[in-house]
Short mmCIF file of C-alpha atoms in Angstrom, two decimals:
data_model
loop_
_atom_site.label_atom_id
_atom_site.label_comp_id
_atom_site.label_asym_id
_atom_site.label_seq_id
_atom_site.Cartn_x
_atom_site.Cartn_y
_atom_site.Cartn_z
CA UNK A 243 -48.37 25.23 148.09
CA UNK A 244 -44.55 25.92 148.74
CA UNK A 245 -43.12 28.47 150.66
CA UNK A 246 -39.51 26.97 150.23
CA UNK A 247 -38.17 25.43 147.36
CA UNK A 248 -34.82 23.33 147.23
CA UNK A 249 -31.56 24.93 147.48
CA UNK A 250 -33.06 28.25 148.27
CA UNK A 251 -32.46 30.10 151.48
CA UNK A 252 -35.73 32.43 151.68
CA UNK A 253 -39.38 31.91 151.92
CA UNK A 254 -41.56 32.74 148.79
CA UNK A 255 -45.53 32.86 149.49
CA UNK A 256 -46.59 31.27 146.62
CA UNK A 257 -49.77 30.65 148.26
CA UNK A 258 -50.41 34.12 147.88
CA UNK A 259 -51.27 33.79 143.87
CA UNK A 260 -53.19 30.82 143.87
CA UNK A 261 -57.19 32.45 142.83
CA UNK A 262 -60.19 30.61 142.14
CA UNK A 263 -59.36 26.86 143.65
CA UNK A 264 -62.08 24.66 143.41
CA UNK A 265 -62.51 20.85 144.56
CA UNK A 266 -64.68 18.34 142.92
CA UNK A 267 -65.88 14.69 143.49
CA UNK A 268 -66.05 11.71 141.08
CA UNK A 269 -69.82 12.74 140.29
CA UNK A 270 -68.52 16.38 139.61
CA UNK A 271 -70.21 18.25 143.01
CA UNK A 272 -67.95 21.04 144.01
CA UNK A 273 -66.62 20.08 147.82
CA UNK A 274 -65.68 22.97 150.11
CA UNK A 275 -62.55 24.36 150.21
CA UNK A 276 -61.01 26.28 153.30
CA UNK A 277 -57.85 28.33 153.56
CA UNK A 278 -55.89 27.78 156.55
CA UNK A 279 -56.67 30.25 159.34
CA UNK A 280 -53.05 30.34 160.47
CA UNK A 281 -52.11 32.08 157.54
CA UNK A 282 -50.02 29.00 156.00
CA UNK A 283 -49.82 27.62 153.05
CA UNK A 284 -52.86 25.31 153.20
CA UNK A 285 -56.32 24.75 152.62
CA UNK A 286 -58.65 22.10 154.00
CA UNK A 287 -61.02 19.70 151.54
CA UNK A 288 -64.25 18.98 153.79
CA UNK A 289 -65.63 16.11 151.54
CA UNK A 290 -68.28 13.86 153.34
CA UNK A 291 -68.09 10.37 154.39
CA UNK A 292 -69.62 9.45 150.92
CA UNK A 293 -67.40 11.58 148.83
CA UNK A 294 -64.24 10.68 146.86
CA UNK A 295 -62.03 13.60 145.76
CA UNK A 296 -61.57 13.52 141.57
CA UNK A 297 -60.10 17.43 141.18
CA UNK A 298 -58.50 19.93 142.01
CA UNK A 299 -58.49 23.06 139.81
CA UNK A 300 -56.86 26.62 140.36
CA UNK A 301 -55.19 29.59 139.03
CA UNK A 302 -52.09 31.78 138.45
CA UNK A 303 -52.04 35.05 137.04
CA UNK A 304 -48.17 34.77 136.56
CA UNK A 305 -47.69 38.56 135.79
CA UNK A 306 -49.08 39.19 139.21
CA UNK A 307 -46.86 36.50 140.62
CA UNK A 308 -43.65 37.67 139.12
CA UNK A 309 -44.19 41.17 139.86
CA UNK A 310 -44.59 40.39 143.22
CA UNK A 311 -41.99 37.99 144.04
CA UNK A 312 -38.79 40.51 144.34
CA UNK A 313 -36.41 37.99 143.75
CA UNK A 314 -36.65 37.64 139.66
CA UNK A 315 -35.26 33.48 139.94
CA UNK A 316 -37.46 32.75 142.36
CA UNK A 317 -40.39 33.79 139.70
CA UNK A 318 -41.92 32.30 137.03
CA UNK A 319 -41.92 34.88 133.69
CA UNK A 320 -44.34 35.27 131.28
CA UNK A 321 -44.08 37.92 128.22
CA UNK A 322 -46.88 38.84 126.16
CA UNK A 323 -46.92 36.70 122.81
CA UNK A 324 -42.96 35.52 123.44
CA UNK A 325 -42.53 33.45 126.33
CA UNK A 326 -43.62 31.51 129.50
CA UNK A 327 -40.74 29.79 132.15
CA UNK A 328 -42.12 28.48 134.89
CA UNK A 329 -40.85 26.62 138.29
CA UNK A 330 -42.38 23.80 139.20
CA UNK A 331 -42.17 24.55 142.80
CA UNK A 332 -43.78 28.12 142.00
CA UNK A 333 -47.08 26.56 140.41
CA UNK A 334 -47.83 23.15 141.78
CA UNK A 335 -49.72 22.45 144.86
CA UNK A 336 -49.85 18.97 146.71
CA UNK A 337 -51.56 17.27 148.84
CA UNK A 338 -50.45 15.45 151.95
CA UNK A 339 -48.45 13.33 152.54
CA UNK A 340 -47.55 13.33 148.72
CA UNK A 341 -44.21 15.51 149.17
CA UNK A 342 -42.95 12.86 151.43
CA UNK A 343 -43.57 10.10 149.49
CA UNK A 344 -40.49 8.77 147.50
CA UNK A 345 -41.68 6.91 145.00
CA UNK A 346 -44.97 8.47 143.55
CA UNK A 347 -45.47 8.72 139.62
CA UNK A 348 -46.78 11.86 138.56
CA UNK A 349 -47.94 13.02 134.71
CA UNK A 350 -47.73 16.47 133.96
CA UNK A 351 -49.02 17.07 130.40
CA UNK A 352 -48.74 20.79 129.57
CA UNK A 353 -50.88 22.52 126.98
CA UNK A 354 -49.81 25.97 124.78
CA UNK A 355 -50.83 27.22 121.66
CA UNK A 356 -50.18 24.74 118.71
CA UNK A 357 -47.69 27.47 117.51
CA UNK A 358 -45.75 27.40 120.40
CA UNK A 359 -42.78 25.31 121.48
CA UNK A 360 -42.80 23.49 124.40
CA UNK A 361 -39.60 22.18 126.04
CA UNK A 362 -40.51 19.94 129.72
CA UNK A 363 -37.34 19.33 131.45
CA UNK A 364 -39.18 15.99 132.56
CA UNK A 365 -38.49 12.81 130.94
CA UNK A 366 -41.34 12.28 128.27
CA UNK A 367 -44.15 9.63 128.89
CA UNK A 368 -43.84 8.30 125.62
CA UNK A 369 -41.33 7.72 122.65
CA UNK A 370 -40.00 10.31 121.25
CA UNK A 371 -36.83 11.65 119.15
CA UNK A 372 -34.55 13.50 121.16
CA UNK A 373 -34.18 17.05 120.09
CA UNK A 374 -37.59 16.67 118.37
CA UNK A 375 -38.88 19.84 118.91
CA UNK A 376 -42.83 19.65 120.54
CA UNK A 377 -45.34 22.00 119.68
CA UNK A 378 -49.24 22.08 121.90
CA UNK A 379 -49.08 19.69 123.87
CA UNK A 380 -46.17 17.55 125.64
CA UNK A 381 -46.69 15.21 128.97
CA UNK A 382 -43.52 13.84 131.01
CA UNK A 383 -43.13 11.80 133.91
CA UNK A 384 -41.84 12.42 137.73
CA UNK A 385 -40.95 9.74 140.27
CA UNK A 386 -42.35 11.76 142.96
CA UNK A 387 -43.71 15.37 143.80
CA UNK A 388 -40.43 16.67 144.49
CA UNK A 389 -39.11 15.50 141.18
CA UNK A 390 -42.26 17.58 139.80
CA UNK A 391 -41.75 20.45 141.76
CA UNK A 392 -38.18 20.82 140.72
CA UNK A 393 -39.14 20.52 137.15
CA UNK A 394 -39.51 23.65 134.50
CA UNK A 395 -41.48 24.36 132.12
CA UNK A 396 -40.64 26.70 129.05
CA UNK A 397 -42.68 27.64 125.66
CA UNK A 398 -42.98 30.31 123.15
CA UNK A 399 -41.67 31.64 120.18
CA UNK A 400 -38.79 33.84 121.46
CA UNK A 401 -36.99 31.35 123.00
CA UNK A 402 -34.08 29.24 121.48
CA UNK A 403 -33.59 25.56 122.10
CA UNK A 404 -30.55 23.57 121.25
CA UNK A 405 -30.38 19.86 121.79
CA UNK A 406 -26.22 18.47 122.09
CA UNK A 407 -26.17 14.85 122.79
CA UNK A 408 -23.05 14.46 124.53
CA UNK A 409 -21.28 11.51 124.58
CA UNK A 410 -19.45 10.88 127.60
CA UNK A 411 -16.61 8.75 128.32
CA UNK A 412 -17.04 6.05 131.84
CA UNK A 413 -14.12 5.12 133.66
CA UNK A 414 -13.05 1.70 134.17
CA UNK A 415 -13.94 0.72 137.25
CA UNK A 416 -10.32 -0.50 138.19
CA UNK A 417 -8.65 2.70 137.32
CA UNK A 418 -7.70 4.69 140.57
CA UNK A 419 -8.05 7.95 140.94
CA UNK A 420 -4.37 8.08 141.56
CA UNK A 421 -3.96 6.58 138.21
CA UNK A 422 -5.68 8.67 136.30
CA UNK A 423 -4.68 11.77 134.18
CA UNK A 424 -6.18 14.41 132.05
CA UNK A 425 -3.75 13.55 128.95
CA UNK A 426 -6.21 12.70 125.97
CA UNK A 427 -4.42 9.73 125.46
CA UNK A 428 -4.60 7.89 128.78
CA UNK A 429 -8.89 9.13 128.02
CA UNK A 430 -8.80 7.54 125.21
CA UNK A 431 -7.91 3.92 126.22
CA UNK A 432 -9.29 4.21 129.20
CA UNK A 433 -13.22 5.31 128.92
CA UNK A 434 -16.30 4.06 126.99
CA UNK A 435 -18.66 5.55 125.06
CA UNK A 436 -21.69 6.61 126.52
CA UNK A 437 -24.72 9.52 125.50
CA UNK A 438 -26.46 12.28 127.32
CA UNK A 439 -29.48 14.13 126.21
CA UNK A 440 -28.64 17.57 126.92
CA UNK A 441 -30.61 20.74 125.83
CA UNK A 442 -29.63 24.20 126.29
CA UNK A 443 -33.14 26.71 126.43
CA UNK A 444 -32.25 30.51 126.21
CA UNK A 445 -34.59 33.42 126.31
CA UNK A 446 -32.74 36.85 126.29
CA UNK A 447 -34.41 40.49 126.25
CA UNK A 448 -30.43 41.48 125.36
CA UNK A 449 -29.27 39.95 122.52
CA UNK A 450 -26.27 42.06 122.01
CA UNK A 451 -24.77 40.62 125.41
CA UNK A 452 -25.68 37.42 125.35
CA UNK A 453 -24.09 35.28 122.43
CA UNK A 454 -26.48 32.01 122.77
CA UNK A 455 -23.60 30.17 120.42
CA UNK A 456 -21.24 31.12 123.05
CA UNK A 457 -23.30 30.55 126.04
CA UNK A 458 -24.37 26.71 124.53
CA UNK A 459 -20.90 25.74 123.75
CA UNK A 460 -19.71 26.84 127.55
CA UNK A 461 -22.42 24.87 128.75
CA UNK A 462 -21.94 22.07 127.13
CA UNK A 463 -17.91 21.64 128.23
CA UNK A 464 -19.35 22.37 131.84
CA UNK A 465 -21.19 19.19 131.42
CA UNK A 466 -18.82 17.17 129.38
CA UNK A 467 -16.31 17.90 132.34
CA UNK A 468 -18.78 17.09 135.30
CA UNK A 469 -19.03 13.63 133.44
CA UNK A 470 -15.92 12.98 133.66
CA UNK A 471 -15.46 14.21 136.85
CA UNK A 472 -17.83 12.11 138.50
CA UNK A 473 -17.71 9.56 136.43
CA UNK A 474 -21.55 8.84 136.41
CA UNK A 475 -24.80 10.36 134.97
CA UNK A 476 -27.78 10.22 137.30
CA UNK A 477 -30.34 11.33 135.01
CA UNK A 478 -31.47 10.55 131.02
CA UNK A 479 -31.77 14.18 129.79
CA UNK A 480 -29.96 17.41 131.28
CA UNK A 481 -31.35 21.07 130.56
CA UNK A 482 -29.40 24.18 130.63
CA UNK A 483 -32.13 27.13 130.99
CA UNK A 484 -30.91 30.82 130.85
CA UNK A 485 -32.81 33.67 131.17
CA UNK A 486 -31.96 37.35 130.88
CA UNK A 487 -35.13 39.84 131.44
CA UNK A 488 -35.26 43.59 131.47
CA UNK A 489 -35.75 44.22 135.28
CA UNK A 490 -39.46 44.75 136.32
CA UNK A 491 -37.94 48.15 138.39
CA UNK A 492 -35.68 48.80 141.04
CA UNK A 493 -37.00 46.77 143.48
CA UNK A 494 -36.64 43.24 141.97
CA UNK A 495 -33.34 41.73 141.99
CA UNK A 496 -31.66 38.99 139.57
CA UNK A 497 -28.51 37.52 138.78
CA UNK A 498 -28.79 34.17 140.96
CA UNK A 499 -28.64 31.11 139.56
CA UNK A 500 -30.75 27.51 140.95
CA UNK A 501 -29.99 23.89 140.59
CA UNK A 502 -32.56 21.27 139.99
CA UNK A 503 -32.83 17.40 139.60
CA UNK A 504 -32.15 17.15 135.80
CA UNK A 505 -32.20 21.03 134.54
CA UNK A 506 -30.57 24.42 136.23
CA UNK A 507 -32.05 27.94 135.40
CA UNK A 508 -29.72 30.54 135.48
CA UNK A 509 -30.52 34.16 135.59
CA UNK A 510 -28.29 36.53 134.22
CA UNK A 511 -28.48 40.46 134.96
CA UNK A 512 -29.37 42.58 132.53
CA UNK A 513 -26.50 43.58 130.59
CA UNK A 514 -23.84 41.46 131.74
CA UNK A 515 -23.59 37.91 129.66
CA UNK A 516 -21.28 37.06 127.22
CA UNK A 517 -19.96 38.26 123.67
CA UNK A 518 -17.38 38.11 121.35
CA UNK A 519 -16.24 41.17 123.50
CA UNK A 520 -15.89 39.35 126.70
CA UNK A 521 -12.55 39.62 128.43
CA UNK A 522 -11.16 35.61 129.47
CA UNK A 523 -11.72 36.24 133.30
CA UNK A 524 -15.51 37.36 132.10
CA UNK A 525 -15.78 33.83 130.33
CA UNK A 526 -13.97 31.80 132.96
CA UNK A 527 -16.32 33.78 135.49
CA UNK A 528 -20.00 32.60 133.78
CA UNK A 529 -18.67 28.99 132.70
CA UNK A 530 -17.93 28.74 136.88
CA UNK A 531 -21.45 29.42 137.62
CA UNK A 532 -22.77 27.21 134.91
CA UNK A 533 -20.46 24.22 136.08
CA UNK A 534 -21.08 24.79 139.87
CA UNK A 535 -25.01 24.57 139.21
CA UNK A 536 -24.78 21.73 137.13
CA UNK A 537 -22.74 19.76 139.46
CA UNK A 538 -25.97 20.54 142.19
CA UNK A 539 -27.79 17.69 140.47
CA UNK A 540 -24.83 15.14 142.33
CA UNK A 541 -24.36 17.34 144.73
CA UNK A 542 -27.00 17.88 147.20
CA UNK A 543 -29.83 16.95 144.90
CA UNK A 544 -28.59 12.99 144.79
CA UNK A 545 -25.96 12.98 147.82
CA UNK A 546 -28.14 15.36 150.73
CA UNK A 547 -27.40 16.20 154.04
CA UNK A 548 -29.26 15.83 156.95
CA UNK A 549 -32.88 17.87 156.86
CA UNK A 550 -32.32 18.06 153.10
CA UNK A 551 -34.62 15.18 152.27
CA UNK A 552 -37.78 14.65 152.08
CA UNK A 553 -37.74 18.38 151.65
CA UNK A 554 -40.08 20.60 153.64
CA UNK A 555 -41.92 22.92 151.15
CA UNK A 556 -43.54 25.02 154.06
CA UNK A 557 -39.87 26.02 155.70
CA UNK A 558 -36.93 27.30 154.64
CA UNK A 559 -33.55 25.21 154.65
CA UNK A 560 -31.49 24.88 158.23
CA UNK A 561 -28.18 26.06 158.55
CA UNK A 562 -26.35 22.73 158.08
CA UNK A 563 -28.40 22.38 154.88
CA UNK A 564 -27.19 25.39 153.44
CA UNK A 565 -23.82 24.85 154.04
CA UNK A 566 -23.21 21.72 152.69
CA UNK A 567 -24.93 22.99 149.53
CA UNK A 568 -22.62 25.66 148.70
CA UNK A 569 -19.05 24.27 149.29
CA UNK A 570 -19.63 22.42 146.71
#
């Protein structure tokens, strides 16, 4: 299980709320199972000679986990009858040399109650409308178990989902960047159209300071001016996920944000989103940290310095990592 997860700076012993793993072969026996002596992250499958490995099965009770992970964005969140959002990295186990590998298909296919919502910030396995909301049962694909682990998962009936598809303007290739100007005009006769599937996902225990219209139409200019900043999109479909939770007590701490591969969660303290209220500096202030998380998923997520990738999920970032990572 992970102890780091990308772009974060601390360890997090996820290991510590996986209960009841079990093994099995392809004729179902069970096959023993060891935790690592050292204390890491690990446990050892002891199948025989004449054994092939078919499952792996385990647990999360994620009340337990979120109460004891201090840092609330570093948890997963579940609330009775309302809402689940889970990390990837915060769930999923691998097995070596999996996390290493670059190109390894995965299918996650993620089961709720057939009154529930389900939005996957993973590109679906099969066919579908975009913005077609999924209810029970939805299944995406990931290149690789880092693209899994950096994926999210949210459901339930208290959340709100918006899908904006955003169409984008591309630069011709022979413009300059010496050339070009933000004058709507020069745009205009100088981009083509393109489309982005992007979703916004908010789940707020504060509706009174957190206007989701408000919040959604930030995040999508954020977007809409990373594209035509960069002049590329690197992935099909882009989420937005915010979350603002009553605090579990004293001891847990929120308000910081994460950047993933195609979605960013950002956790807002209690109390302190956005209204109709909201000075101009307040506004400026939350559309930053939208746009700077965004922009992660170019910056390290697809252009990484040294250490960066393939990621180490037992061992927090080094220094040079870190760095690079935030002056962006």
């Amino acid at each position: 299980m992970p102890r780091s997860v990308p772009s974060g700076y601390a360890l997090e012993f996820y290991d510590s709320y996986v209960d009841n793993l079990t093994a099995k072969s392809s004729v179902g026996s069970l096959i023993t199972v060891k935790k690592d002596s050292t204390s890491g992250p690990r446990w050892t499958l002891e199948c025989a000679s004449n054994e092939t490995l078919s499952t792996i099965s385990y647990s999360i009770n994620l009340t337990k986990h979120e109460q004891g992970i201090l840092s609330g964005y570093d948890a997963s969140k579940i609330r009775q009858n309302r809402y689940i959002g889970i990390l990837g990295y915060s769930i999923f186990g691998y097995l070596e040399p999996m996390d290493q590998v670059e190109n390894l298909p995965l299918i996650l296919i993620v089961q709720s109650l057939p009154e529930w919502s389900i939005h996957l910030t993973l590109p679906p396995t099969t066919n579908r409308i975009p913005g077609q909301q999924t209810y029970g049962t939805v299944s995406g694909i990931a290149k690789n178990y880092y693209h899994l682990a950096d994926t999210q998962v949210f459901m339930g009936p208290s959340m709100n989902v918006t899908y904006i598809p955003i169409s984008y303007d591309e630069l011709y290739q022979q413009k300059t960047k010496s050339q070009l100007s933000f004058d709507q005009t020069l745009i205009e006769q100088n981009y083509i159209q393109r489309s982005l599937s992007f979703y916004v996902v908010v789940y707020t225990e504060d509706t009174d300071n957190l206007d989701v219209d408000m919040a959604t139409n930030l995040s999508v200019q954020a977007m809409k001016n990373l594209l035509l900043y960069y002049n590329n999109v690197p992935f099909p479909l882009y989420t937005v996920a915010m979350e603002m939770t009553k605090p579990l007590d004293d001891k847990h701490s929120y308000g910081i944000s994460m950047e993933h591969l195609n979605s960013c969660t950002i956790n807002i303290e209690y109390g302190s989103g956005i209204n109709k209220n909201s000075t101009k500096d307040q506004i400026r202030i939350f559309q930053y940290n939208l746009a700077h998380h965004i922009q992660h998923a170019w910056l390290p997520k697809r252009l990484f310095s040294k250490f960066y990738y393939p990621f180490i999920f037992e061992l927090t970032p080094v220094i040079d990592t870190i760095w690079f990572n935030e002056v962006c």
